PDB file of C-alpha atoms in Angstrom:
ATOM      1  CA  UNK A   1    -143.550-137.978 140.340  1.00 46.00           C
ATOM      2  CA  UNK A   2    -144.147-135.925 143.453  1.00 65.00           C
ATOM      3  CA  UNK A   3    -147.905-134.091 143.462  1.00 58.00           C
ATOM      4  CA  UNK A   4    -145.593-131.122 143.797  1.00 64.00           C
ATOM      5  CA  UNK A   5    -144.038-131.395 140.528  1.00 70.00           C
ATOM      6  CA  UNK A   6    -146.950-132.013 138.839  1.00 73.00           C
ATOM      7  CA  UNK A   7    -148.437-129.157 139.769  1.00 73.00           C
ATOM      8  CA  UNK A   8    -144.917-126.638 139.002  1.00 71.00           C
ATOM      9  CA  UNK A   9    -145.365-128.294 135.202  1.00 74.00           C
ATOM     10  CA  UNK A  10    -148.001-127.112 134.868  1.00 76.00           C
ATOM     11  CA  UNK A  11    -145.932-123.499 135.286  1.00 81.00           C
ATOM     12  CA  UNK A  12    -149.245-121.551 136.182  1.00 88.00           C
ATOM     13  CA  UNK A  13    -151.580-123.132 138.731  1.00 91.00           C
ATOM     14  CA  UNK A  14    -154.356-121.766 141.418  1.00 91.00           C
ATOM     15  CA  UNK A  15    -154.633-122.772 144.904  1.00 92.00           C
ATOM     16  CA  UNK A  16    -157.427-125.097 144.138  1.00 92.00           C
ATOM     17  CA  UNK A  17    -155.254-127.061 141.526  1.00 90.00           C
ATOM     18  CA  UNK A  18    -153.030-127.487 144.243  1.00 90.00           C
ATOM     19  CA  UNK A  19    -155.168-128.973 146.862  1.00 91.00           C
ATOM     20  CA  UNK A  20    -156.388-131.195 143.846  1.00 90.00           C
ATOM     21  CA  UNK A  21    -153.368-132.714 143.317  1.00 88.00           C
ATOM     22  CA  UNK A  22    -152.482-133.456 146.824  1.00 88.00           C
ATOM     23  CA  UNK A  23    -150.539-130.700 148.039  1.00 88.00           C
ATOM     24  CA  UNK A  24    -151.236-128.849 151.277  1.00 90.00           C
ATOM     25  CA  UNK A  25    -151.694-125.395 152.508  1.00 92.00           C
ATOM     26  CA  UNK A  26    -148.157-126.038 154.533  1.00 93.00           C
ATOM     27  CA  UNK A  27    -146.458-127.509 151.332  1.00 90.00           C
ATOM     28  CA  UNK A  28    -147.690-124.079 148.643  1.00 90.00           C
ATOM     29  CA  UNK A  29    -146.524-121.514 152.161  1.00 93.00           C
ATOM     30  CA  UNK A  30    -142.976-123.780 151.969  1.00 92.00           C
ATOM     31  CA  UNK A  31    -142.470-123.570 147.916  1.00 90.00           C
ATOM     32  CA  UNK A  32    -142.916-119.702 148.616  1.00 92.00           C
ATOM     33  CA  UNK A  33    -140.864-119.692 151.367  1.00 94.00           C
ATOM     34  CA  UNK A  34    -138.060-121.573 149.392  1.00 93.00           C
ATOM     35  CA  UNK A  35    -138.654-119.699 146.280  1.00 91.00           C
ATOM     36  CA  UNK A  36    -139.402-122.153 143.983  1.00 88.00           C
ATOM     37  CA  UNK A  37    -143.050-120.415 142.736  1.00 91.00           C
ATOM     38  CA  UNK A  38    -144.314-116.913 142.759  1.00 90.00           C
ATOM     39  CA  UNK A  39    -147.633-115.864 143.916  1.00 92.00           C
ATOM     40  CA  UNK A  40    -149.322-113.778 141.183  1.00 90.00           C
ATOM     41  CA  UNK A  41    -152.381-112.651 142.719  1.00 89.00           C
ATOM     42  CA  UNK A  42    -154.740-113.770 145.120  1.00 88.00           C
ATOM     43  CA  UNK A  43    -155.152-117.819 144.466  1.00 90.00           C
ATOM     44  CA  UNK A  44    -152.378-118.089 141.321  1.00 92.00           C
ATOM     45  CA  UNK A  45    -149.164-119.236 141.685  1.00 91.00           C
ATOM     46  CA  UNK A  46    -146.262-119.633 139.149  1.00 90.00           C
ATOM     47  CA  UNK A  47    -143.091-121.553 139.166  1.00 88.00           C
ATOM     48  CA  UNK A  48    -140.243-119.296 139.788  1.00 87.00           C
ATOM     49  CA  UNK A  49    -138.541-117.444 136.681  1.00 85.00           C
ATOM     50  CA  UNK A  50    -141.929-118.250 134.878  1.00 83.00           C
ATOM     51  CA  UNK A  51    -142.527-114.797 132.660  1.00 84.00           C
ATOM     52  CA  UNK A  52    -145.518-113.445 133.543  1.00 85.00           C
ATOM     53  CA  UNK A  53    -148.307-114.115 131.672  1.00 91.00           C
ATOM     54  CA  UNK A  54    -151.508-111.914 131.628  1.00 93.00           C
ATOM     55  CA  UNK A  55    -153.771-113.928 129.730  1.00 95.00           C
ATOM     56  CA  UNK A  56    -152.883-117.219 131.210  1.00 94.00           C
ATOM     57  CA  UNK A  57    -153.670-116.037 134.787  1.00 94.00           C
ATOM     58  CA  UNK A  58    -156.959-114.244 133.990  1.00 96.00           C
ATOM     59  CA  UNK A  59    -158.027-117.377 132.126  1.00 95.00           C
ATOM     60  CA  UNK A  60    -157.349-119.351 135.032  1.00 93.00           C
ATOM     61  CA  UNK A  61    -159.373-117.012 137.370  1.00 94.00           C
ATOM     62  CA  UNK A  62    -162.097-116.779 135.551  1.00 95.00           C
ATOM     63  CA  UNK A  63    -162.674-119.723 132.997  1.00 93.00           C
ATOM     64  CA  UNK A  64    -165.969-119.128 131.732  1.00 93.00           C
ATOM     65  CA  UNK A  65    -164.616-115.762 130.116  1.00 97.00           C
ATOM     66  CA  UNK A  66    -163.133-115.054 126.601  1.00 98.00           C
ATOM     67  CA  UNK A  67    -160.712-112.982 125.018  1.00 98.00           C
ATOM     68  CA  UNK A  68    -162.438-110.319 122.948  1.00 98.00           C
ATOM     69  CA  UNK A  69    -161.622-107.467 121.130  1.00 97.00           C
ATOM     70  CA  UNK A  70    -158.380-105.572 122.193  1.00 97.00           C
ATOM     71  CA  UNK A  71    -157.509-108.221 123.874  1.00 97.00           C
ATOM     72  CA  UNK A  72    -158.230-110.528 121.253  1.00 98.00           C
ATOM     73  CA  UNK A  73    -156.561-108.500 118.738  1.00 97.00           C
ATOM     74  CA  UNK A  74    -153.260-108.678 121.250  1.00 96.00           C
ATOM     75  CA  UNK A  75    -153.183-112.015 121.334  1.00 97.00           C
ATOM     76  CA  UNK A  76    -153.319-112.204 117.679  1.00 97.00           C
ATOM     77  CA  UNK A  77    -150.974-110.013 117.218  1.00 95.00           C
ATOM     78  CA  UNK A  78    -152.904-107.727 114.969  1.00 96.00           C
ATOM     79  CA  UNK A  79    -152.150-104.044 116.987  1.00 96.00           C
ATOM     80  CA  UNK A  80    -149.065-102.180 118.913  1.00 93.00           C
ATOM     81  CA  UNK A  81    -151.855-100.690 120.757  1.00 90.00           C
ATOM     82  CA  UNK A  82    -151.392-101.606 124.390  1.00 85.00           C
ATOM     83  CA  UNK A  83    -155.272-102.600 126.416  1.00 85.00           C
ATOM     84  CA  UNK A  84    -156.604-100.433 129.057  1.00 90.00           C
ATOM     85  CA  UNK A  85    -158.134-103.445 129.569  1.00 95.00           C
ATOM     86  CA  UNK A  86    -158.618-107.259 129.415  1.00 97.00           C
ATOM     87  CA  UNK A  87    -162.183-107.279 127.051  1.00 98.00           C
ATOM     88  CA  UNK A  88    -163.639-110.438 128.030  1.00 98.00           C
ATOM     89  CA  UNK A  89    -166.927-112.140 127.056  1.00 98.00           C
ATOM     90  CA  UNK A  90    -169.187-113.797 129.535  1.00 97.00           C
ATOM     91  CA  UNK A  91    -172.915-115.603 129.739  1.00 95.00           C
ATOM     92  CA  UNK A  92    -175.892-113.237 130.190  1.00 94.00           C
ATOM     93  CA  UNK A  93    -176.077-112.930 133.942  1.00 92.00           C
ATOM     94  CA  UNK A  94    -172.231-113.894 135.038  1.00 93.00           C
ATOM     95  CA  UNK A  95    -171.260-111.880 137.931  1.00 91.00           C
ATOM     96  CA  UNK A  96    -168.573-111.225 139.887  1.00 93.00           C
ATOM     97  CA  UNK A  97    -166.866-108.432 141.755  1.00 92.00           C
ATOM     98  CA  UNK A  98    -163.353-109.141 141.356  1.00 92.00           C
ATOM     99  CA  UNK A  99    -164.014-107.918 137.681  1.00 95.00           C
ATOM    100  CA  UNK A 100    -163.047-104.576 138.327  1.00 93.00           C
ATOM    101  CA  UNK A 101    -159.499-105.375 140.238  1.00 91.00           C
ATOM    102  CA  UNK A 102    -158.739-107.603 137.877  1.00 93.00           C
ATOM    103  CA  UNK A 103    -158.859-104.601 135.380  1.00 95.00           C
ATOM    104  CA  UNK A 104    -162.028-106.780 133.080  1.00 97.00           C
ATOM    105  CA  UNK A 105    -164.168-105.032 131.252  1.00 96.00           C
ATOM    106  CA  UNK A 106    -167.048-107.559 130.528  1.00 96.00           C
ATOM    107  CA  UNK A 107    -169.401-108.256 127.671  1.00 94.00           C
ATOM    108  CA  UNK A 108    -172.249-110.035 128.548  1.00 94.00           C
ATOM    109  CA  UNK A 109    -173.899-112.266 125.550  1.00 93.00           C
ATOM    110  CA  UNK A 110    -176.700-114.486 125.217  1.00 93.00           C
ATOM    111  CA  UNK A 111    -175.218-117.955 124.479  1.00 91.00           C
ATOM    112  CA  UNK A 112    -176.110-118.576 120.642  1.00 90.00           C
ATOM    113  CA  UNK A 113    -173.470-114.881 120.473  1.00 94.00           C
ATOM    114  CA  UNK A 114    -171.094-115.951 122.780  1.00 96.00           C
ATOM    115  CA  UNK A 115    -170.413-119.287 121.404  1.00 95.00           C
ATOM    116  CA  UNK A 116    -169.715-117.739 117.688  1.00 96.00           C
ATOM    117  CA  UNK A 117    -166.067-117.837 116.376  1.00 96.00           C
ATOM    118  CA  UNK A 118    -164.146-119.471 119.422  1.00 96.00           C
ATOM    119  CA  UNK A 119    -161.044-120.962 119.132  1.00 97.00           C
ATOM    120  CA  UNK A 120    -158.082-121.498 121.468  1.00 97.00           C
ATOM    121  CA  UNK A 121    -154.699-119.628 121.205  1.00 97.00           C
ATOM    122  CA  UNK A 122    -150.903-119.913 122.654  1.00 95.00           C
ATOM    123  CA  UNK A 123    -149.911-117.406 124.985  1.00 93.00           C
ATOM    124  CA  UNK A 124    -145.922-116.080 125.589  1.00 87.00           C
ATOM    125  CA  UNK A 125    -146.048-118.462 128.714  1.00 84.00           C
ATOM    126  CA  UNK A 126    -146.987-121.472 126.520  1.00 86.00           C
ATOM    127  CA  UNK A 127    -150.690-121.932 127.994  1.00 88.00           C
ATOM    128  CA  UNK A 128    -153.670-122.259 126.107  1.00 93.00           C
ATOM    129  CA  UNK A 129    -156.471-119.647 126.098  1.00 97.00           C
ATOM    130  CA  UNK A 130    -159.956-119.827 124.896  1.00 98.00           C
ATOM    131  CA  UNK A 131    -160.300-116.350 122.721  1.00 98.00           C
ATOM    132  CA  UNK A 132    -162.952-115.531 119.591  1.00 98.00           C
ATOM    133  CA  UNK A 133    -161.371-116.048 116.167  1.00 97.00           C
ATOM    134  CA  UNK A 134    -159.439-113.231 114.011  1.00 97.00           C
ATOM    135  CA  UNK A 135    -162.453-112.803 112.111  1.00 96.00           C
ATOM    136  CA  UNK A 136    -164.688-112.355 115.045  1.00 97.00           C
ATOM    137  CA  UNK A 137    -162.589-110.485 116.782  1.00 97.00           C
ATOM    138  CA  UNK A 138    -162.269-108.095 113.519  1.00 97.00           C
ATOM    139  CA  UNK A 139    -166.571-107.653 113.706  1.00 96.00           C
ATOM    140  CA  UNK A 140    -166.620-106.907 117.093  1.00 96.00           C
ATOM    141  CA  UNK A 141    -164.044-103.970 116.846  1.00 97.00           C
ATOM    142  CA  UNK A 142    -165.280-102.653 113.136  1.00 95.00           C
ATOM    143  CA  UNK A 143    -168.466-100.724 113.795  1.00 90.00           C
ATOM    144  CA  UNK A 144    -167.401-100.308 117.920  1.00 93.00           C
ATOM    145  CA  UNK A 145    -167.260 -96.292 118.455  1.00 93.00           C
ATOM    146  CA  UNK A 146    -165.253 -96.877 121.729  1.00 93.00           C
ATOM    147  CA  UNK A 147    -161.904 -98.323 119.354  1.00 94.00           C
ATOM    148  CA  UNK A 148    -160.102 -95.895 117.410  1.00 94.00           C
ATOM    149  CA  UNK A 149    -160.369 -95.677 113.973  1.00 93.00           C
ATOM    150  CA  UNK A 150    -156.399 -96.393 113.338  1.00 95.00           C
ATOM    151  CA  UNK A 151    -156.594 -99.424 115.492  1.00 96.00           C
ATOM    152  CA  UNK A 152    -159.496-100.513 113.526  1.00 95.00           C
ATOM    153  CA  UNK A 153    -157.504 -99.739 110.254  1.00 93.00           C
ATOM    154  CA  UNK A 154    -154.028-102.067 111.425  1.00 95.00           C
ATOM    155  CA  UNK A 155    -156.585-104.816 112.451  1.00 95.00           C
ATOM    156  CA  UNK A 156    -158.182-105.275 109.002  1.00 94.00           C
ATOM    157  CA  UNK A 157    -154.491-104.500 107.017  1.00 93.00           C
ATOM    158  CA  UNK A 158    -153.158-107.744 109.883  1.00 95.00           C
ATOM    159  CA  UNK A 159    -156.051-109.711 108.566  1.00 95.00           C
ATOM    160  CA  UNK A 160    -156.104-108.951 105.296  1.00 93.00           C
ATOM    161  CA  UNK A 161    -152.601-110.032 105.100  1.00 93.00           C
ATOM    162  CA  UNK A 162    -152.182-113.220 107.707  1.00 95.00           C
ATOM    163  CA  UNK A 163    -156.267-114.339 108.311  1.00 93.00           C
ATOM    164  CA  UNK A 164    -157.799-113.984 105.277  1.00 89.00           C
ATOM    165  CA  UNK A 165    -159.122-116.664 102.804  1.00 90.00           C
ATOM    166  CA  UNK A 166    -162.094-117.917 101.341  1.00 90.00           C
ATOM    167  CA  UNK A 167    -163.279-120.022 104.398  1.00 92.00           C
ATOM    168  CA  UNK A 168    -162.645-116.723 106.684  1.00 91.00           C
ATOM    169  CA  UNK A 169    -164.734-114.919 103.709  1.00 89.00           C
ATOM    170  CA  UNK A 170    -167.340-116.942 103.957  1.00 92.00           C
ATOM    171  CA  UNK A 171    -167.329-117.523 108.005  1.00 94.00           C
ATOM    172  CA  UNK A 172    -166.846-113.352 108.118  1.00 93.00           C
ATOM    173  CA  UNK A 173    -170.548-113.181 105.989  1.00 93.00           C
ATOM    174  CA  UNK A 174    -171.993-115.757 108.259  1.00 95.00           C
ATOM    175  CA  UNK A 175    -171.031-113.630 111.696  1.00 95.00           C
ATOM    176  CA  UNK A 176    -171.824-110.679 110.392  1.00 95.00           C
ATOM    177  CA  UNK A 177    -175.064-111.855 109.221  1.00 95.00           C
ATOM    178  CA  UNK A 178    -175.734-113.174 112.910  1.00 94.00           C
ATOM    179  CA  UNK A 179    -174.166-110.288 114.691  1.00 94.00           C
ATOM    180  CA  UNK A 180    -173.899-107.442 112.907  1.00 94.00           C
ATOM    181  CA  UNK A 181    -176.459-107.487 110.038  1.00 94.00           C
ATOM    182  CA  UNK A 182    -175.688-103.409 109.901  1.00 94.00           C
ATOM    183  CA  UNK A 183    -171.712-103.824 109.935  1.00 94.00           C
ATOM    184  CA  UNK A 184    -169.856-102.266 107.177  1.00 91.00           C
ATOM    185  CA  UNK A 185    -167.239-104.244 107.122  1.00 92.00           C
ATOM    186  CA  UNK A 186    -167.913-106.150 103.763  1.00 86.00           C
ATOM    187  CA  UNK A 187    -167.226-102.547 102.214  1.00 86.00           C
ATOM    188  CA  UNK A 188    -163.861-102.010 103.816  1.00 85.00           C
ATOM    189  CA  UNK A 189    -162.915-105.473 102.557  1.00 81.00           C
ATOM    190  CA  UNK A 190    -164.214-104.902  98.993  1.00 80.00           C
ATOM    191  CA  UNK A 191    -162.240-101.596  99.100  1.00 79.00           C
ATOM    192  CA  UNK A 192    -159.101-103.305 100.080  1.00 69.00           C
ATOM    193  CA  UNK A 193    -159.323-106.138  97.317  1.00 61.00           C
TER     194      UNK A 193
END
């Protein structure tokens, strides 16, 4: 197999990835040239007639970040709302000014938070994104003024009726004791039931 095809497997790939697997500044300029990948944005490339894929190219850009909240909740399918904005989590102290073009609002976390409720998800494009749980994301958004109240109300019905079980009962007390000790999402639930 040709480095080349390697790297168009993959379907999304940066610059970097390229050089990595042996292909040269000449070789990615030719591909473009010939049409056989796409440049996305500054440093990401996709094979041509890839659809294209939000979440897989922000993940790619910036791989210490997770998918939170609204943008959580898209990926899980649990609101029609469209995002303003990708919600991402970082570290405490991560910087970096492309944030803002890249249309990321960022939420900064000291590492015993940020590492609470991850889990990896399937995007349209097929790749594989590091995002916080359904019941995570369902604490971050309850008791968040800046979310709407119907959004907040479709998220809980979605979980209620595809997330929920005892383990995500019991996993829902144990963020919400570490999180949001003051949440009132336990009553919503109980109200539900």
């Amino acid at each position: 197999m040709q480095p080349i095809d390697s790297i168009f497997n993959r379907g999304l790939f940066t610059t970097q990835m390229a050089y990595e697997a042996g292909l040269s500044k000449r070789d990615l300029k030719a591909a473009l040239t010939d049409g056989l990948i796409t440049k996305m944005t500054r440093g990401v490339y996709a094979r041509a007639g890839m659809p294209y894929d939000i979440y897989a190219m922000i993940a790619l850009i910036y791989p210490n970040g997770i998918f939170a909240k609204m943008s959580a909740l898209a990926l899980y399918d649990m609101t029609d709302e469209l995002p303003k904005h990708i919600d991402m989590a970082f570290p405490n102290g991560y910087s970096n000014k492309n944030l803002v073009s890249h249309q990321i609002k960022p939420f900064r976390q000291q590492p015993d938070r940020l590492m609470l409720g991850l889990t990896e998800v399937t995007t349209t494009s097929g790749a594989t994104v590091t995002v916080y749980s359904p019941t995570r994301t369902l604490l971050d958004i309850w008791d968040d003024p800046q979310i709407d109240t119907a959004v907040r109300l479709e998220a809980l019905k979605e979980y209620m009726s595809r997330f929920r079980s005892s383990q995500s009962d019991r996993e829902l007390m144990h963020f919400k004791n570490k999180l949001y000790p003051n949440s009132t999402i336990d009553y919503a639930l109980e109200v539900l039931v």
